[in-house]
PDB file of C-alpha atoms in Angstrom:
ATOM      1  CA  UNK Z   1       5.919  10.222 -33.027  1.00  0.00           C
ATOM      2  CA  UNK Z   2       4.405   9.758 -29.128  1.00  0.00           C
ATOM      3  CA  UNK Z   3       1.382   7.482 -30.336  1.00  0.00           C
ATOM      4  CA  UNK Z   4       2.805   3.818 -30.072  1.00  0.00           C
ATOM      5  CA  UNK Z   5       4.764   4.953 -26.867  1.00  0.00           C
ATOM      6  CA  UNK Z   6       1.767   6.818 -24.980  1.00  0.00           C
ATOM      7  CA  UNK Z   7      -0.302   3.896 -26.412  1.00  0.00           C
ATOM      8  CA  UNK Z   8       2.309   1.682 -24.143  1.00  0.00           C
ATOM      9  CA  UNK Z   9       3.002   3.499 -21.543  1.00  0.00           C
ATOM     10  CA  UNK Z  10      -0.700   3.984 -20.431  1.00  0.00           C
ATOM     11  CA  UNK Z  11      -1.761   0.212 -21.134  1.00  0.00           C
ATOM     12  CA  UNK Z  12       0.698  -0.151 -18.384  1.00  0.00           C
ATOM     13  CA  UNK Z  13      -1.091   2.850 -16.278  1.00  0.00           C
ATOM     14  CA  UNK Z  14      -4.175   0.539 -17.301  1.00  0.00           C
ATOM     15  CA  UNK Z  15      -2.512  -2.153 -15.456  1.00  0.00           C
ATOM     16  CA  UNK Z  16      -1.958  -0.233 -12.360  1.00  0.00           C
ATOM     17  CA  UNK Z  17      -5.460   0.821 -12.461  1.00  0.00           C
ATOM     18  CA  UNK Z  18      -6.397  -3.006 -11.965  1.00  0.00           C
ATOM     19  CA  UNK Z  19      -4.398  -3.210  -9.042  1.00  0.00           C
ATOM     20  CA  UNK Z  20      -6.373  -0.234  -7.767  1.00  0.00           C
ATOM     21  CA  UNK Z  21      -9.559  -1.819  -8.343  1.00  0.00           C
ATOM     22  CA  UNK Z  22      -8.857  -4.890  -6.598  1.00  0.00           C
ATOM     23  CA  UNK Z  23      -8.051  -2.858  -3.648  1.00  0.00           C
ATOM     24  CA  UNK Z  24     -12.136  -1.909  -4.353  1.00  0.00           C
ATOM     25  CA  UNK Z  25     -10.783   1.954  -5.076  1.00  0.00           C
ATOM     26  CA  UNK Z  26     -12.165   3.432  -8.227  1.00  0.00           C
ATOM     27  CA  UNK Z  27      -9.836   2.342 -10.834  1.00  0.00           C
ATOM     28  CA  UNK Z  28      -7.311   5.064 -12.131  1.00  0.00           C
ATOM     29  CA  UNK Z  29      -3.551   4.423 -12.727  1.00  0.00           C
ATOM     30  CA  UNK Z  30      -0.749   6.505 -13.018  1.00  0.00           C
ATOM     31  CA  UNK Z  31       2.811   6.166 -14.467  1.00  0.00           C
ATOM     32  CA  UNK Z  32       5.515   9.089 -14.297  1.00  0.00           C
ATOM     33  CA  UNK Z  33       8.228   8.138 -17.607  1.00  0.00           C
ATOM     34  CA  UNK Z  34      11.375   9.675 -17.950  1.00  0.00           C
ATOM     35  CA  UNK Z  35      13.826   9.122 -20.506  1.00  0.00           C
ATOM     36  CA  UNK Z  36      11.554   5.817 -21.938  1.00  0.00           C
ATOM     37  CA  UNK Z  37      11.605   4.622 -18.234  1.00  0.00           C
ATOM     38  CA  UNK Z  38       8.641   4.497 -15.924  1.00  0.00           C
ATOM     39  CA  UNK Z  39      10.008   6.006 -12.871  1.00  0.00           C
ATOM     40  CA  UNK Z  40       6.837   6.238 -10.777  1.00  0.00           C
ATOM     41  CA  UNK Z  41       3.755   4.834 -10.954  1.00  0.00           C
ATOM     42  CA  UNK Z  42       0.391   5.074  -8.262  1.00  0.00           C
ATOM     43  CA  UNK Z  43      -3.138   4.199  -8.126  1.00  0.00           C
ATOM     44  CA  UNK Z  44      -5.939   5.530  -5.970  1.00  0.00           C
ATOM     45  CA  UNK Z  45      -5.979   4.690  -2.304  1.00  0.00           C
ATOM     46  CA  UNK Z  46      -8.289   7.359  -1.147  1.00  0.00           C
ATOM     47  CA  UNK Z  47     -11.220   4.465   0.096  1.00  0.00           C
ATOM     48  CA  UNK Z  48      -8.245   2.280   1.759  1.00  0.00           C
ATOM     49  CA  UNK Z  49      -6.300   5.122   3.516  1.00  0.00           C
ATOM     50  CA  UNK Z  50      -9.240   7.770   3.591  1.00  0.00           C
ATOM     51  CA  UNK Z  51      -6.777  10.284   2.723  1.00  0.00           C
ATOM     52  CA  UNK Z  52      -8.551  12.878   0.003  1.00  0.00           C
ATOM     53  CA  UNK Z  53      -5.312  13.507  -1.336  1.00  0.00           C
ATOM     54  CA  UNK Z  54      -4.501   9.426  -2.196  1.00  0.00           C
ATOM     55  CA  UNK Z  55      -5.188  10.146  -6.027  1.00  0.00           C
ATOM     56  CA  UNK Z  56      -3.223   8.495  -8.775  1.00  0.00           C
ATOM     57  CA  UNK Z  57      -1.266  11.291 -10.084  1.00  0.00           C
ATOM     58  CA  UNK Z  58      -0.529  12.862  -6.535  1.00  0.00           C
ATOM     59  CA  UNK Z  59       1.210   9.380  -5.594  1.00  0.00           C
ATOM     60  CA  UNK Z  60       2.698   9.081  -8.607  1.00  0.00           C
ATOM     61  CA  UNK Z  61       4.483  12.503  -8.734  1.00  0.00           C
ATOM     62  CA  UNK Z  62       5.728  11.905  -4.740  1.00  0.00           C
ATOM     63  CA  UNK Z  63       7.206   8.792  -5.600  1.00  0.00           C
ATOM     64  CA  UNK Z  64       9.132  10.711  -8.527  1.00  0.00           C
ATOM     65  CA  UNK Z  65      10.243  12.716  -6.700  1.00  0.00           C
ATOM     66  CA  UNK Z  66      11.568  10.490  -3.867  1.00  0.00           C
ATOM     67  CA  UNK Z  67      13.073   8.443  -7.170  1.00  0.00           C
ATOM     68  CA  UNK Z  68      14.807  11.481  -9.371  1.00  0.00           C
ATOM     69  CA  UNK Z  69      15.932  13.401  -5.742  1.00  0.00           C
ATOM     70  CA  UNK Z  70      13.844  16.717  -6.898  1.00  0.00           C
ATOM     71  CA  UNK Z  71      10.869  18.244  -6.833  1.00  0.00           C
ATOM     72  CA  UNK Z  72      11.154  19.384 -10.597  1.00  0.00           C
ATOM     73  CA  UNK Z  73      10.182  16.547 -12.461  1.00  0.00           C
ATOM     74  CA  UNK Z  74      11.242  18.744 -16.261  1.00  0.00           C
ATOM     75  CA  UNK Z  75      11.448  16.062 -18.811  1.00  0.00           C
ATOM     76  CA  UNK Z  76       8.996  13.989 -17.551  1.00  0.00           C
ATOM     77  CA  UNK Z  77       5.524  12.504 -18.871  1.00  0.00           C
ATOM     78  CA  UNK Z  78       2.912  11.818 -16.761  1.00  0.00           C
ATOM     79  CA  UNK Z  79       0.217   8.670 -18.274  1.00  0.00           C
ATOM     80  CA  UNK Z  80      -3.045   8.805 -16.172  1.00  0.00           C
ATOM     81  CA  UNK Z  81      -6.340   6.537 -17.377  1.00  0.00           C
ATOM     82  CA  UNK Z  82      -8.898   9.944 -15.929  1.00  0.00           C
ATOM     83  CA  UNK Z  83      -8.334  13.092 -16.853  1.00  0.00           C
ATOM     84  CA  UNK Z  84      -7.059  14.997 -13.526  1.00  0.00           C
ATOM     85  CA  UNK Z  85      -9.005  16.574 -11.060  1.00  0.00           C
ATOM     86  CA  UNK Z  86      -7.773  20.494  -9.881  1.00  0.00           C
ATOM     87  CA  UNK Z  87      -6.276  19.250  -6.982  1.00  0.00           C
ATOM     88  CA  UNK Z  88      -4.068  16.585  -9.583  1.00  0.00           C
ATOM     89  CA  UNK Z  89      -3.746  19.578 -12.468  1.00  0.00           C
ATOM     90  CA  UNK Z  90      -2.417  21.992  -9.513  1.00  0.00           C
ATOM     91  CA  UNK Z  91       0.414  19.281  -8.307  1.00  0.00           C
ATOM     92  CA  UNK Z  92       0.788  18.447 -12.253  1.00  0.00           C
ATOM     93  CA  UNK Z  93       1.639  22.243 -12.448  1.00  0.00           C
ATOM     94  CA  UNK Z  94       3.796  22.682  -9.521  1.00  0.00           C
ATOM     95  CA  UNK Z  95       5.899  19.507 -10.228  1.00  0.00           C
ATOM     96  CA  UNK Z  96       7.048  20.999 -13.325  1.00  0.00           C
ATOM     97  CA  UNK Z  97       5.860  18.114 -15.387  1.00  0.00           C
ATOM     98  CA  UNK Z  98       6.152  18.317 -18.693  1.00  0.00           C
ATOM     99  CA  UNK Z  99       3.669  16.536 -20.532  1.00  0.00           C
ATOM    100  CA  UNK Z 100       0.264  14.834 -19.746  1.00  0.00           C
ATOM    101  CA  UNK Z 101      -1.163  12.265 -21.866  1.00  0.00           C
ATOM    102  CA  UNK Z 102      -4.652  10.846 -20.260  1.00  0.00           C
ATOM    103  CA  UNK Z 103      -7.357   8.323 -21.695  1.00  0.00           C
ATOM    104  CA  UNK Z 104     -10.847   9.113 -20.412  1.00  0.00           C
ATOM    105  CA  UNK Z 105     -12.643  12.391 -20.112  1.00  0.00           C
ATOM    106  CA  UNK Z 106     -13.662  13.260 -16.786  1.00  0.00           C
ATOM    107  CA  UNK Z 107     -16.855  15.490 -17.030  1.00  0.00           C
ATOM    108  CA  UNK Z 108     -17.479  16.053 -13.316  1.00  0.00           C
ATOM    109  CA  UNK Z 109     -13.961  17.267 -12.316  1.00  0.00           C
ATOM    110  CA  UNK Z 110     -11.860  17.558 -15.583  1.00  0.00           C
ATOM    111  CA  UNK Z 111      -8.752  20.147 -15.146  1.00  0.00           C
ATOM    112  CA  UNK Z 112      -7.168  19.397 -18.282  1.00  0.00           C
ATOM    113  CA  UNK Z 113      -9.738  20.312 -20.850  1.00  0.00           C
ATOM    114  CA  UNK Z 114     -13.266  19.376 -19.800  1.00  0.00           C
ATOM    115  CA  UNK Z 115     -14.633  21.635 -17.209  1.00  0.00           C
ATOM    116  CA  UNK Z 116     -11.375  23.706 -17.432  1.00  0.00           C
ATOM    117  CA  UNK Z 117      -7.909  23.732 -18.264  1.00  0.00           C
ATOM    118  CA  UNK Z 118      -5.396  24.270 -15.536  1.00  0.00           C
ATOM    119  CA  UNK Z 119      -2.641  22.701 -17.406  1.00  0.00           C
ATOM    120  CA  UNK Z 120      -2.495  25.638 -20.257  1.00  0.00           C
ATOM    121  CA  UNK Z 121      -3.084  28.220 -18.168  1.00  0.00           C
ATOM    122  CA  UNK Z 122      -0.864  31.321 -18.825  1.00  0.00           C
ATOM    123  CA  UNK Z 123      -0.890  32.952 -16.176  1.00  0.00           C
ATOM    124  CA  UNK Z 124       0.756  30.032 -14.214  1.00  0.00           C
ATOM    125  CA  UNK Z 125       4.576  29.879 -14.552  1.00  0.00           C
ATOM    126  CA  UNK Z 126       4.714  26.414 -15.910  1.00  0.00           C
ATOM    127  CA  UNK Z 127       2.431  24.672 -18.786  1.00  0.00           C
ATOM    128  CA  UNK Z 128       2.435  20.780 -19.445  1.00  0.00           C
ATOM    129  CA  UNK Z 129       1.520  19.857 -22.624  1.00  0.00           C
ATOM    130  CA  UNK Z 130      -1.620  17.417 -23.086  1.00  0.00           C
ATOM    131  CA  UNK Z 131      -2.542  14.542 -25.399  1.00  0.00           C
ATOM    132  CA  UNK Z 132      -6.190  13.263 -24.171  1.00  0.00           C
ATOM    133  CA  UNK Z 133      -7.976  10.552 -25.003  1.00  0.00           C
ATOM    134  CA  UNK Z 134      -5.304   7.605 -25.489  1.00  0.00           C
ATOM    135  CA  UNK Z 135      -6.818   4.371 -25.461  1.00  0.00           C
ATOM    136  CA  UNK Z 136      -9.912   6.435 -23.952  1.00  0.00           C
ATOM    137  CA  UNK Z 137     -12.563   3.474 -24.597  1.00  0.00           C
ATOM    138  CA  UNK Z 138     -10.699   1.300 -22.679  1.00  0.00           C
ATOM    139  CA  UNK Z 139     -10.097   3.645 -19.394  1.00  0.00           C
ATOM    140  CA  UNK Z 140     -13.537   4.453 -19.844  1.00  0.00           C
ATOM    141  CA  UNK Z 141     -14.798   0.821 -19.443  1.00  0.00           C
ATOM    142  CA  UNK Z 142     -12.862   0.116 -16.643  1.00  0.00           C
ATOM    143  CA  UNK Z 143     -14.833   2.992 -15.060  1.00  0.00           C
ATOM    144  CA  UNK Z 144     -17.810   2.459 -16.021  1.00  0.00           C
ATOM    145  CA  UNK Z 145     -17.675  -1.756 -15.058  1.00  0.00           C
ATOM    146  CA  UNK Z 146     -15.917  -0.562 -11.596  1.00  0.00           C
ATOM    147  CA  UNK Z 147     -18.810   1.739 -10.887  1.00  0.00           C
ATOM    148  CA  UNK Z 148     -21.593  -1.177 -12.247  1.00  0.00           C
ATOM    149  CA  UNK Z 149     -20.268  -3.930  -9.918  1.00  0.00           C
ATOM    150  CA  UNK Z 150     -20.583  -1.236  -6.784  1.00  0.00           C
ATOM    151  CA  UNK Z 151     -24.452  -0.372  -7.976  1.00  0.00           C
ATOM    152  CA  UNK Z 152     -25.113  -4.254  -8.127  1.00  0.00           C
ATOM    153  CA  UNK Z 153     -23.338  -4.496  -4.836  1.00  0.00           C
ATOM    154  CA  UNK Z 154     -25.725  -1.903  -3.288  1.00  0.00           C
ATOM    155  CA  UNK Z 155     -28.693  -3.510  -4.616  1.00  0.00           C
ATOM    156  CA  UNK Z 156     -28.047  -6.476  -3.214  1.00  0.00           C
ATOM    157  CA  UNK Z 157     -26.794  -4.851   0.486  1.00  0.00           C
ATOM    158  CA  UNK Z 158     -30.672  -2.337  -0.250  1.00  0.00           C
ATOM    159  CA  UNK Z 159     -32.820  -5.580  -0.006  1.00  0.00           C
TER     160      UNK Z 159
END
């Protein structure tokens, strides 16, 4: 039932990840959808703003709440190309969202499944519901060539 849909909804959270990487942030989009509409979107600005907290899904899930007038953002899916961090999984959590569906695995800070998974966790009062590894191969590459260009960039800057 969700495949075709998540499949479109995070080709556009692909999209926004471009943006992100032009900005020379590491490449991770976000899109917040509520009733089929993409009411929020973000993309990494930590590197341009130096904020920690500029992450994809914490952006995202301000500017949904800004856009619904709420803090509870029930009935909502949030698309994100990197599986979240804790930090993400924690706002995820608190939002109230109600379903996560994220492309690539993240195996150094993975909150929804990798290292751990804060999303399911019972003893929390709210659980969001996760579909991983949508279009995975794709948000994958678009780490992976980010984070090739920057090591070729450092070679070059190391001579």
């Amino acid at each position: 039932m969700h495949g075709t849909m998540d499949e479109f909804y995070m080709k556009k959270a692909i999209e926004i990840a471009h943006q992100a990487s032009s900005l020379g942030e590491v490449p991770i989009g976000a899109v917040i959808v509520k009733d089929d509409n993409i009411i929020a979107s973000g993309h990494n600005l930590r590197e341009t703003e130096q904020r920690a907290i500029a992450h994809a899904e914490l952006l995202a899930i301000d500017e949904a709440c800004k856009s619904l007038g709420t803090w509870r953002l029930n009935e909502c899916t949030l698309y994100v190309t990197l599986e979240p961090c804790p930090m993400c999984s924690g706002a995820i959590i608190l939002s109230r969202v109600d379903r996560v569906v994220y492309g690539a695995d993240d195996p150094k800070g993975g909150c929804a499944g990798t290292i751990m998974n804060l999303l399911d966790e019972p003893r929390f009062n709210h659980q969001a519901v996760i579909t991983s590894g949508v279009l995975a191969e794709e948000c994958g590459e678009l780490l992976s060539a980010f984070f090739r260009t920057l090591r070729k960039r450092k070679k070059k800057v190391d001579k």
